């Protein structure tokens, strides 16, 4: 079955649930994207940018010492953290910025949680000379200050969102409101494989460069495919980009890792596919964390990029078909994985990625040494260093010692 279908459905998931104001903009985006797929010049320009501006292909890296510590399968990383701007997000923002230019629009808006999508959007807009506004929750602005400063240096306006939980969900709400009042001149560069059709497909397609490269790199290096592929899941863009090239390879096990937070209690985690129910959020029908009245639940994660009560519709489809197994990792496990990778390999992963690494270490330990566990290392952790210090009550940059949160 071809997914998504013409209506943007991944099985029963996906679709378009938006005010009439946005329908024309989404139809225009759909038409322009379909036209770009038939235009060899569009793909040539995107390929040029990915190669010469982003630095693709990103390398495949063998984490030898980490593998030895786990004592089982060999852990390999697809190093999206070495991309320009430090994460996978730039793959999508460059593609969507080219679409913005094709549509003749001069202004871009975006939402961001961890700030990586915001930085990538600001970078693409600076490269092409477009006005850029990024919506970011007040709580995320506090815990991701380095990325906020980077966005401003790149010329973007960062608008603080003070409503609700002051995190990613609320940033998307405000970006949607902006778009409804400015669709004639503005394109909304949505950062993940969620939202109304055609965003889940467009973002997946632009991120599929990750899995396509990884697949060929594995065949070139190992003469076979990996046994297991793992990635963290918030909205799900890095995982969708990584998994998509391997969906038809039944011998490859695919595992997505969500944010288990502090506990399985409602409000203590952001593990949508583990504990959610089907519902509508931000224009799409997918799994959503909801309370007894069907209202979207508050969520928690140490990671700003995973702190979201929904997930992309294709991930919901993969869950229901059983093609992908979804698990979660707690805050403390992610922090332990961060430390392990930093001290064993000299790589500081993003806290988002650290969730996938935590479970990958467990999976590797349970398998023979001739198996390969490939993890999408979706971003680097410079942005998280100050927040990790705060959580641990440690002194940074000569500050006074801080009391760790309860």
C-alpha positions as a Markdown table, in Angstrom:
| # | Residue | x | y | z |
|---|---|---|---|---|
| 1 | Unk | 0.0 | 0.0 | 0.0 |
| 2 | Unk | 1.3 | 3.4 | -0.9 |
| 3 | Unk | 1.4 | 5.7 | 2.1 |
| 4 | Unk | 0.4 | 8.4 | 2.4 |
| 5 | Unk | -2.5 | 8.3 | -0.1 |
| 6 | Unk | -3.8 | 11.3 | -2.0 |
| 7 | Unk | -5.6 | 12.6 | 1.1 |
| 8 | Unk | -2.5 | 12.3 | 3.2 |
| 9 | Unk | -3.6 | 9.2 | 5.1 |
| 10 | Unk | -1.2 | 6.6 | 6.5 |
| 11 | Unk | -3.8 | 3.9 | 7.0 |
| 12 | Unk | -6.4 | 5.5 | 9.3 |
| 13 | Unk | -3.9 | 8.2 | 10.5 |
| 14 | Unk | -2.9 | 11.5 | 9.1 |
| 15 | Unk | -5.3 | 13.7 | 7.0 |
| 16 | Unk | -6.0 | 17.4 | 7.3 |
| 17 | Unk | -8.0 | 18.9 | 10.2 |
| 18 | Unk | -7.5 | 22.7 | 9.8 |
| 19 | Unk | -9.5 | 25.9 | 9.6 |
| 20 | Unk | -10.6 | 26.8 | 6.1 |
| 21 | Unk | -8.1 | 29.7 | 6.2 |
| 22 | Unk | -5.2 | 27.3 | 5.9 |
| 23 | Unk | -6.7 | 24.9 | 3.3 |
| 24 | Unk | -5.6 | 27.1 | 0.3 |
| 25 | Unk | -2.1 | 27.4 | 1.7 |
| 26 | Unk | -1.9 | 23.6 | 2.2 |
| 27 | Unk | -3.2 | 23.0 | -1.3 |
| 28 | Unk | -0.6 | 25.4 | -2.7 |
| 29 | Unk | 2.1 | 23.7 | -0.8 |
| 30 | Unk | 1.0 | 20.2 | -2.0 |
| 31 | Unk | 0.9 | 21.4 | -5.6 |
| 32 | Unk | 4.3 | 23.0 | -5.4 |
| 33 | Unk | 5.9 | 20.0 | -3.7 |
| 34 | Unk | 4.4 | 17.7 | -6.4 |
| 35 | Unk | 5.8 | 20.0 | -9.1 |
| 36 | Unk | 9.3 | 20.0 | -7.4 |
| 37 | Unk | 9.4 | 16.2 | -7.5 |
| 38 | Unk | 9.1 | 16.5 | -11.3 |
| 39 | Unk | 11.7 | 19.3 | -11.6 |
| 40 | Unk | 15.3 | 18.0 | -11.8 |
| 41 | Unk | 16.6 | 21.5 | -11.1 |
| 42 | Unk | 15.0 | 21.5 | -7.7 |
| 43 | Unk | 16.6 | 18.2 | -6.6 |
| 44 | Unk | 19.9 | 19.3 | -8.1 |
| 45 | Unk | 19.9 | 22.5 | -6.1 |
| 46 | Unk | 18.9 | 20.6 | -2.9 |
| 47 | Unk | 21.6 | 18.0 | -3.5 |
| 48 | Unk | 24.1 | 20.8 | -3.9 |
| 49 | Unk | 23.1 | 22.5 | -0.7 |
| 50 | Unk | 23.1 | 19.2 | 1.3 |
| 51 | Unk | 26.6 | 18.4 | 0.0 |
| 52 | Unk | 28.4 | 21.8 | 0.0 |
| 53 | Unk | 26.5 | 23.6 | 2.8 |
| 54 | Unk | 25.4 | 20.9 | 5.2 |
| 55 | Unk | 28.4 | 18.6 | 4.6 |
| 56 | Unk | 26.5 | 15.4 | 3.5 |
| 57 | Unk | 26.9 | 12.5 | 3.5 |
| 58 | Unk | 27.1 | 12.3 | 7.2 |
| 59 | Unk | 29.5 | 9.5 | 8.4 |
| 60 | Unk | 28.9 | 6.1 | 9.8 |
| 61 | Unk | 30.8 | 5.7 | 13.0 |
| 62 | Unk | 31.7 | 2.6 | 15.0 |
| 63 | Unk | 31.5 | 3.2 | 18.8 |
| 64 | Unk | 34.1 | 0.6 | 19.7 |
| 65 | Unk | 34.6 | 1.4 | 23.3 |
| 66 | Unk | 30.9 | 1.8 | 24.0 |
| 67 | Unk | 30.3 | -1.5 | 22.3 |
| 68 | Unk | 33.0 | -3.2 | 24.5 |
| 69 | Unk | 31.4 | -1.7 | 27.6 |
| 70 | Unk | 28.0 | -3.2 | 26.6 |
| 71 | Unk | 29.6 | -6.6 | 25.8 |
| 72 | Unk | 27.4 | -7.6 | 23.0 |
| 73 | Unk | 26.5 | -6.3 | 19.5 |
| 74 | Unk | 28.5 | -3.6 | 17.8 |
| 75 | Unk | 27.0 | -0.1 | 18.1 |
| 76 | Unk | 27.3 | 2.2 | 15.1 |
| 77 | Unk | 26.1 | 5.7 | 14.7 |
| 78 | Unk | 24.7 | 7.6 | 11.7 |
| 79 | Unk | 26.4 | 11.0 | 12.6 |
| 80 | Unk | 23.7 | 13.6 | 12.0 |
| 81 | Unk | 25.3 | 15.6 | 14.8 |
| 82 | Unk | 28.2 | 16.6 | 12.5 |
| 83 | Unk | 25.9 | 18.3 | 10.0 |
| 84 | Unk | 26.0 | 22.1 | 9.7 |
| 85 | Unk | 23.9 | 23.5 | 12.6 |
| 86 | Unk | 24.5 | 20.3 | 14.6 |
| 87 | Unk | 21.5 | 18.1 | 13.9 |
| 88 | Unk | 19.3 | 16.5 | 11.2 |
| 89 | Unk | 16.9 | 19.4 | 11.1 |
| 90 | Unk | 18.8 | 21.3 | 8.4 |
| 91 | Unk | 17.9 | 18.6 | 5.8 |
| 92 | Unk | 14.2 | 19.6 | 6.1 |
| 93 | Unk | 14.6 | 23.3 | 6.5 |
| 94 | Unk | 16.6 | 23.7 | 3.3 |
| 95 | Unk | 14.1 | 21.7 | 1.3 |
| 96 | Unk | 11.1 | 23.7 | 2.7 |
| 97 | Unk | 13.0 | 27.0 | 2.1 |
| 98 | Unk | 13.4 | 26.1 | -1.5 |
| 99 | Unk | 9.6 | 25.5 | -1.6 |
| 100 | Unk | 9.0 | 28.9 | 0.0 |
| 101 | Unk | 11.0 | 30.5 | -2.8 |
| 102 | Unk | 9.1 | 28.6 | -5.4 |
| 103 | Unk | 5.8 | 29.8 | -3.9 |
| 104 | Unk | 7.0 | 33.4 | -4.1 |
| 105 | Unk | 6.8 | 34.0 | -0.3 |
| 106 | Unk | 9.2 | 36.2 | 1.6 |
| 107 | Unk | 8.5 | 35.4 | 5.2 |
| 108 | Unk | 9.0 | 32.1 | 7.1 |
| 109 | Unk | 7.8 | 31.1 | 10.6 |
| 110 | Unk | 8.7 | 28.0 | 12.6 |
| 111 | Unk | 8.2 | 26.4 | 15.9 |
| 112 | Unk | 11.0 | 24.9 | 18.0 |
| 113 | Unk | 11.4 | 23.0 | 21.2 |
| 114 | Unk | 15.1 | 22.1 | 21.7 |
| 115 | Unk | 16.0 | 25.0 | 19.3 |
| 116 | Unk | 17.7 | 22.8 | 16.7 |
| 117 | Unk | 14.8 | 23.3 | 14.2 |
| 118 | Unk | 14.8 | 27.0 | 15.0 |
| 119 | Unk | 18.5 | 27.3 | 14.4 |
| 120 | Unk | 18.2 | 25.3 | 11.1 |
| 121 | Unk | 15.3 | 27.4 | 9.9 |
| 122 | Unk | 17.1 | 30.7 | 10.8 |
| 123 | Unk | 20.2 | 29.3 | 9.0 |
| 124 | Unk | 18.3 | 28.5 | 5.8 |
| 125 | Unk | 16.5 | 31.9 | 5.9 |
| 126 | Unk | 19.8 | 33.8 | 6.4 |
| 127 | Unk | 21.3 | 31.8 | 3.4 |
| 128 | Unk | 18.4 | 32.9 | 1.1 |
| 129 | Unk | 17.6 | 36.3 | 2.6 |
| 130 | Unk | 14.1 | 35.5 | 4.0 |
| 131 | Unk | 12.5 | 37.1 | 7.0 |
| 132 | Unk | 12.3 | 34.5 | 9.9 |
| 133 | Unk | 10.2 | 34.3 | 13.0 |
| 134 | Unk | 10.6 | 31.4 | 15.4 |
| 135 | Unk | 8.0 | 30.6 | 18.1 |
| 136 | Unk | 9.5 | 29.0 | 21.2 |
| 137 | Unk | 8.0 | 28.2 | 24.6 |
| 138 | Unk | 9.3 | 30.3 | 27.5 |
| 139 | Unk | 10.4 | 27.1 | 29.4 |
| 140 | Unk | 12.3 | 25.9 | 26.3 |
| 141 | Unk | 14.0 | 29.4 | 25.9 |
| 142 | Unk | 15.3 | 29.0 | 29.5 |
| 143 | Unk | 16.7 | 25.5 | 29.1 |
| 144 | Unk | 18.0 | 25.9 | 25.5 |
| 145 | Unk | 19.6 | 29.4 | 25.8 |
| 146 | Unk | 22.6 | 28.7 | 23.5 |
| 147 | Unk | 20.3 | 27.9 | 20.6 |
| 148 | Unk | 18.2 | 31.0 | 21.3 |
| 149 | Unk | 21.2 | 33.2 | 21.0 |
| 150 | Unk | 22.3 | 31.4 | 17.8 |
| 151 | Unk | 18.9 | 32.1 | 16.2 |
| 152 | Unk | 19.2 | 35.8 | 17.0 |
| 153 | Unk | 22.7 | 36.0 | 15.7 |
| 154 | Unk | 21.4 | 34.5 | 12.4 |
| 155 | Unk | 18.9 | 37.3 | 12.1 |
| 156 | Unk | 15.7 | 35.5 | 13.3 |
| 157 | Unk | 13.2 | 37.0 | 15.7 |
| 158 | Unk | 12.5 | 34.6 | 18.6 |
| 159 | Unk | 9.0 | 35.0 | 20.0 |
| 160 | Unk | 8.5 | 33.7 | 23.5 |
| 161 | Unk | 5.3 | 31.7 | 24.1 |
| 162 | Unk | 4.0 | 32.1 | 27.7 |
| 163 | Unk | 0.7 | 30.2 | 27.4 |
| 164 | Unk | 0.0 | 26.7 | 28.6 |
| 165 | Unk | 3.0 | 24.6 | 29.5 |
| 166 | Unk | 5.3 | 27.1 | 27.7 |
| 167 | Unk | 6.9 | 24.3 | 25.6 |
| 168 | Unk | 6.7 | 22.9 | 22.1 |
| 169 | Unk | 3.0 | 22.2 | 22.0 |
| 170 | Unk | 2.2 | 25.8 | 22.7 |
| 171 | Unk | 4.9 | 27.1 | 20.3 |
| 172 | Unk | 3.1 | 25.2 | 17.5 |
| 173 | Unk | -0.2 | 26.7 | 18.6 |
| 174 | Unk | 1.1 | 30.2 | 18.2 |
| 175 | Unk | 2.8 | 29.5 | 14.9 |
| 176 | Unk | -0.5 | 28.1 | 13.5 |
| 177 | Unk | -2.3 | 31.3 | 14.7 |
| 178 | Unk | 0.4 | 33.5 | 13.0 |
| 179 | Unk | 0.1 | 31.4 | 9.7 |
| 180 | Unk | -3.7 | 31.8 | 9.6 |
| 181 | Unk | -3.3 | 35.6 | 9.5 |
| 182 | Unk | -0.4 | 35.7 | 7.1 |
| 183 | Unk | -0.7 | 32.9 | 4.6 |
| 184 | Unk | -0.4 | 35.2 | 1.6 |
| 185 | Unk | 3.2 | 36.1 | 2.3 |
| 186 | Unk | 4.3 | 33.4 | 4.9 |
| 187 | Unk | 5.3 | 29.8 | 4.7 |
| 188 | Unk | 5.3 | 27.8 | 8.0 |
| 189 | Unk | 8.3 | 25.4 | 8.0 |
| 190 | Unk | 7.0 | 22.7 | 10.3 |
| 191 | Unk | 9.9 | 20.9 | 11.9 |
| 192 | Unk | 8.7 | 17.3 | 12.2 |
| 193 | Unk | 6.6 | 14.6 | 10.5 |
| 194 | Unk | 3.4 | 15.8 | 12.1 |
| 195 | Unk | 0.7 | 18.4 | 11.3 |
| 196 | Unk | -1.8 | 18.5 | 8.5 |
| 197 | Unk | -1.2 | 16.9 | 5.0 |
| 198 | Unk | 1.2 | 17.4 | 3.2 |
| 199 | Unk | 3.7 | 18.1 | 6.1 |
| 200 | Unk | 4.2 | 14.5 | 7.3 |
| 201 | Unk | 5.1 | 13.4 | 3.9 |
| 202 | Unk | 7.2 | 16.4 | 2.9 |
| 203 | Unk | 9.3 | 16.3 | 6.1 |
| 204 | Unk | 9.7 | 12.5 | 5.9 |
| 205 | Unk | 10.9 | 12.8 | 2.3 |
| 206 | Unk | 13.4 | 15.5 | 3.1 |
| 207 | Unk | 14.7 | 13.6 | 6.1 |
| 208 | Unk | 14.9 | 10.3 | 4.2 |
| 209 | Unk | 18.3 | 11.2 | 3.0 |
| 210 | Unk | 19.5 | 9.9 | 6.4 |
| 211 | Unk | 18.2 | 6.4 | 5.9 |
| 212 | Unk | 19.1 | 6.3 | 2.2 |
| 213 | Unk | 22.7 | 7.2 | 2.9 |
| 214 | Unk | 22.9 | 4.8 | 5.9 |
| 215 | Unk | 21.5 | 1.9 | 3.8 |
| 216 | Unk | 24.1 | 2.3 | 1.1 |
| 217 | Unk | 26.9 | 2.9 | 3.7 |
| 218 | Unk | 26.0 | -0.4 | 5.5 |
| 219 | Unk | 26.0 | -2.3 | 2.2 |
| 220 | Unk | 29.4 | -0.8 | 1.2 |
| 221 | Unk | 31.0 | -1.4 | 4.6 |
| 222 | Unk | 29.4 | -4.6 | 5.8 |
| 223 | Unk | 28.0 | -6.1 | 2.6 |
| 224 | Unk | 24.7 | -6.4 | 4.4 |
| 225 | Unk | 22.1 | -4.4 | 6.4 |
| 226 | Unk | 22.2 | -3.8 | 10.1 |
| 227 | Unk | 20.3 | -6.1 | 12.5 |
| 228 | Unk | 18.7 | -3.3 | 14.4 |
| 229 | Unk | 18.1 | 0.4 | 13.7 |
| 230 | Unk | 17.1 | 2.8 | 16.5 |
| 231 | Unk | 16.2 | 6.4 | 16.8 |
| 232 | Unk | 14.6 | 8.8 | 19.3 |
| 233 | Unk | 11.0 | 9.8 | 18.8 |
| 234 | Unk | 9.4 | 13.2 | 19.7 |
| 235 | Unk | 7.4 | 14.3 | 16.7 |
| 236 | Unk | 9.5 | 11.7 | 14.9 |
| 237 | Unk | 11.4 | 13.3 | 12.0 |
| 238 | Unk | 14.9 | 11.8 | 12.5 |
| 239 | Unk | 13.3 | 8.4 | 13.1 |
| 240 | Unk | 11.1 | 8.6 | 10.1 |
| 241 | Unk | 14.0 | 9.7 | 7.9 |
| 242 | Unk | 16.1 | 6.9 | 9.3 |
| 243 | Unk | 13.5 | 4.1 | 9.2 |
| 244 | Unk | 11.9 | 4.9 | 5.8 |
| 245 | Unk | 14.6 | 3.4 | 3.7 |
| 246 | Unk | 14.5 | 0.1 | 5.6 |
| 247 | Unk | 10.7 | -0.4 | 6.0 |
| 248 | Unk | 10.6 | -3.0 | 3.2 |
| 249 | Unk | 13.6 | -4.9 | 4.7 |
| 250 | Unk | 11.8 | -7.3 | 7.1 |
| 251 | Unk | 15.0 | -8.7 | 8.4 |
| 252 | Unk | 15.9 | -5.3 | 9.9 |
| 253 | Unk | 14.4 | -4.6 | 13.3 |
| 254 | Unk | 13.3 | -1.0 | 13.8 |
| 255 | Unk | 13.0 | 0.5 | 17.3 |
| 256 | Unk | 11.8 | 4.0 | 18.2 |
| 257 | Unk | 12.6 | 5.4 | 21.7 |
| 258 | Unk | 10.3 | 7.9 | 23.3 |
| 259 | Unk | 10.7 | 10.1 | 26.4 |
| 260 | Unk | 9.8 | 8.1 | 29.5 |
| 261 | Unk | 10.3 | 11.1 | 31.7 |
| 262 | Unk | 10.1 | 10.6 | 35.5 |
| 263 | Unk | 7.6 | 7.8 | 35.6 |
| 264 | Unk | 4.7 | 6.2 | 33.7 |
| 265 | Unk | 2.2 | 8.4 | 35.5 |
| 266 | Unk | 0.2 | 10.9 | 33.4 |
| 267 | Unk | 2.0 | 14.2 | 33.2 |
| 268 | Unk | 5.4 | 12.6 | 34.0 |
| 269 | Unk | 6.4 | 11.5 | 30.5 |
| 270 | Unk | 6.0 | 12.2 | 26.8 |
| 271 | Unk | 5.7 | 8.6 | 25.6 |
| 272 | Unk | 2.8 | 9.0 | 23.2 |
| 273 | Unk | 3.0 | 5.7 | 21.4 |
| 274 | Unk | 3.4 | 3.8 | 24.7 |
| 275 | Unk | 0.5 | 5.4 | 26.5 |
| 276 | Unk | -1.5 | 7.5 | 24.1 |
| 277 | Unk | -4.8 | 7.1 | 22.3 |
| 278 | Unk | -5.8 | 8.0 | 18.7 |
| 279 | Unk | -7.0 | 11.6 | 18.4 |
| 280 | Unk | -6.5 | 14.9 | 16.6 |
| 281 | Unk | -3.7 | 17.3 | 17.4 |
| 282 | Unk | -2.3 | 20.1 | 15.3 |
| 283 | Unk | -4.2 | 19.2 | 12.2 |
| 284 | Unk | -3.6 | 15.5 | 12.1 |
| 285 | Unk | -5.2 | 12.3 | 13.4 |
| 286 | Unk | -2.6 | 10.3 | 15.3 |
| 287 | Unk | -1.7 | 8.9 | 18.7 |
| 288 | Unk | -2.1 | 11.7 | 21.3 |
| 289 | Unk | -1.6 | 11.7 | 25.1 |
| 290 | Unk | -5.0 | 12.6 | 26.5 |
| 291 | Unk | -6.8 | 12.8 | 29.8 |
| 292 | Unk | -10.1 | 11.1 | 30.7 |
| 293 | Unk | -12.1 | 13.9 | 29.0 |
| 294 | Unk | -10.1 | 13.7 | 25.8 |
| 295 | Unk | -8.1 | 16.9 | 26.4 |
| 296 | Unk | -4.5 | 16.9 | 25.5 |
| 297 | Unk | -2.4 | 16.0 | 28.5 |
| 298 | Unk | 0.5 | 17.9 | 30.0 |
| 299 | Unk | 3.8 | 16.1 | 29.4 |
| 300 | Unk | 7.3 | 16.1 | 30.7 |
| 301 | Unk | 10.8 | 15.3 | 29.4 |
| 302 | Unk | 14.2 | 16.3 | 30.4 |
| 303 | Unk | 14.6 | 16.9 | 26.7 |
| 304 | Unk | 12.9 | 19.9 | 25.1 |
| 305 | Unk | 12.8 | 18.2 | 21.7 |
| 306 | Unk | 10.8 | 15.2 | 23.0 |
| 307 | Unk | 8.5 | 17.2 | 25.3 |
| 308 | Unk | 5.4 | 16.8 | 23.0 |
| 309 | Unk | 2.1 | 15.0 | 23.6 |
| 310 | Unk | 1.7 | 13.8 | 20.0 |
| 311 | Unk | 3.6 | 12.0 | 17.3 |
| 312 | Unk | 3.7 | 11.8 | 13.5 |
| 313 | Unk | 0.9 | 9.8 | 11.8 |
| 314 | Unk | 3.3 | 7.5 | 9.9 |
| 315 | Unk | 4.7 | 6.4 | 13.3 |
| 316 | Unk | 1.2 | 5.7 | 14.4 |
| 317 | Unk | 0.7 | 3.6 | 11.3 |
| 318 | Unk | 3.9 | 1.8 | 11.8 |
| 319 | Unk | 2.9 | 1.1 | 15.4 |
| 320 | Unk | -0.4 | -0.4 | 14.4 |
| 321 | Unk | 1.0 | -2.5 | 11.6 |
| 322 | Unk | 3.7 | -3.8 | 14.0 |
| 323 | Unk | 6.6 | -2.8 | 11.6 |
| 324 | Unk | 8.3 | -0.6 | 14.3 |
| 325 | Unk | 8.6 | -1.4 | 18.0 |
| 326 | Unk | 8.2 | 1.7 | 20.2 |
| 327 | Unk | 9.8 | 1.8 | 23.7 |
| 328 | Unk | 10.8 | 4.6 | 26.0 |
| 329 | Unk | 13.7 | 5.7 | 28.2 |
| 330 | Unk | 13.5 | 7.7 | 31.5 |
| 331 | Unk | 15.2 | 11.0 | 32.2 |
| 332 | Unk | 17.8 | 9.4 | 34.4 |
| 333 | Unk | 18.6 | 6.7 | 31.8 |
| 334 | Unk | 19.1 | 9.4 | 29.1 |
| 335 | Unk | 21.5 | 11.3 | 31.4 |
| 336 | Unk | 23.5 | 8.1 | 32.1 |
| 337 | Unk | 23.7 | 7.4 | 28.3 |
| 338 | Unk | 24.8 | 11.0 | 27.7 |
| 339 | Unk | 27.7 | 10.4 | 30.2 |
| 340 | Unk | 28.6 | 7.1 | 28.7 |
| 341 | Unk | 28.9 | 8.3 | 25.2 |
| 342 | Unk | 30.8 | 11.5 | 26.2 |
| 343 | Unk | 33.3 | 9.6 | 28.3 |
| 344 | Unk | 33.7 | 6.5 | 26.2 |
| 345 | Unk | 33.7 | 8.0 | 22.7 |
| 346 | Unk | 34.3 | 11.7 | 23.1 |
| 347 | Unk | 30.9 | 12.5 | 21.7 |
| 348 | Unk | 28.3 | 14.6 | 23.5 |
| 349 | Unk | 24.9 | 13.7 | 22.1 |
| 350 | Unk | 21.8 | 15.8 | 22.3 |
| 351 | Unk | 19.5 | 14.8 | 25.2 |
| 352 | Unk | 17.0 | 13.7 | 22.6 |
| 353 | Unk | 19.4 | 11.3 | 21.1 |
| 354 | Unk | 20.6 | 10.1 | 24.5 |
| 355 | Unk | 17.2 | 8.4 | 25.0 |
| 356 | Unk | 17.9 | 6.2 | 21.9 |
| 357 | Unk | 21.4 | 5.5 | 23.1 |
| 358 | Unk | 20.2 | 4.4 | 26.5 |
| 359 | Unk | 18.0 | 1.7 | 24.9 |
| 360 | Unk | 20.6 | 0.8 | 22.2 |
| 361 | Unk | 23.1 | 0.0 | 25.0 |
| 362 | Unk | 20.5 | -2.5 | 26.5 |
| 363 | Unk | 19.7 | -4.0 | 23.1 |
| 364 | Unk | 23.4 | -4.4 | 22.2 |
| 365 | Unk | 24.2 | -6.1 | 25.5 |
| 366 | Unk | 21.6 | -8.8 | 24.8 |
| 367 | Unk | 22.9 | -9.7 | 21.3 |
| 368 | Unk | 25.9 | -11.5 | 19.9 |
| 369 | Unk | 29.0 | -9.6 | 19.0 |
| 370 | Unk | 28.6 | -10.2 | 15.3 |
| 371 | Unk | 25.3 | -8.2 | 15.2 |
| 372 | Unk | 25.1 | -4.5 | 14.3 |
| 373 | Unk | 22.9 | -2.0 | 16.1 |
| 374 | Unk | 22.7 | 1.3 | 14.2 |
| 375 | Unk | 21.6 | 4.4 | 16.0 |
| 376 | Unk | 20.6 | 7.7 | 14.4 |
| 377 | Unk | 22.7 | 10.2 | 16.4 |
| 378 | Unk | 20.3 | 13.0 | 15.6 |
| 379 | Unk | 22.1 | 15.9 | 17.2 |
| 380 | Unk | 24.9 | 17.1 | 19.3 |
| 381 | Unk | 24.6 | 18.1 | 23.0 |
| 382 | Unk | 26.4 | 21.4 | 23.3 |
| 383 | Unk | 23.0 | 23.0 | 23.7 |
| 384 | Unk | 22.2 | 20.8 | 26.7 |
| 385 | Unk | 25.4 | 21.3 | 28.7 |
| 386 | Unk | 24.2 | 24.2 | 30.9 |
| 387 | Unk | 20.8 | 22.5 | 31.5 |
| 388 | Unk | 22.5 | 19.3 | 32.6 |
| 389 | Unk | 24.7 | 21.3 | 35.0 |
| 390 | Unk | 21.6 | 23.0 | 36.4 |
| 391 | Unk | 19.9 | 19.6 | 36.9 |
| 392 | Unk | 22.9 | 18.3 | 38.8 |
| 393 | Unk | 23.5 | 21.4 | 40.9 |
| 394 | Unk | 26.9 | 21.9 | 39.4 |
| 395 | Unk | 28.8 | 25.2 | 38.9 |
| 396 | Unk | 29.4 | 26.4 | 35.3 |
| 397 | Unk | 31.4 | 29.3 | 34.0 |
| 398 | Unk | 32.2 | 30.5 | 37.5 |
| 399 | Unk | 28.6 | 30.8 | 38.6 |
| 400 | Unk | 27.6 | 30.2 | 42.2 |
| 401 | Unk | 26.7 | 26.6 | 42.9 |
| 402 | Unk | 23.1 | 25.8 | 42.1 |
| 403 | Unk | 20.5 | 23.8 | 43.9 |
| 404 | Unk | 19.3 | 20.9 | 41.8 |
| 405 | Unk | 15.5 | 20.7 | 41.2 |
| 406 | Unk | 13.5 | 18.2 | 43.3 |
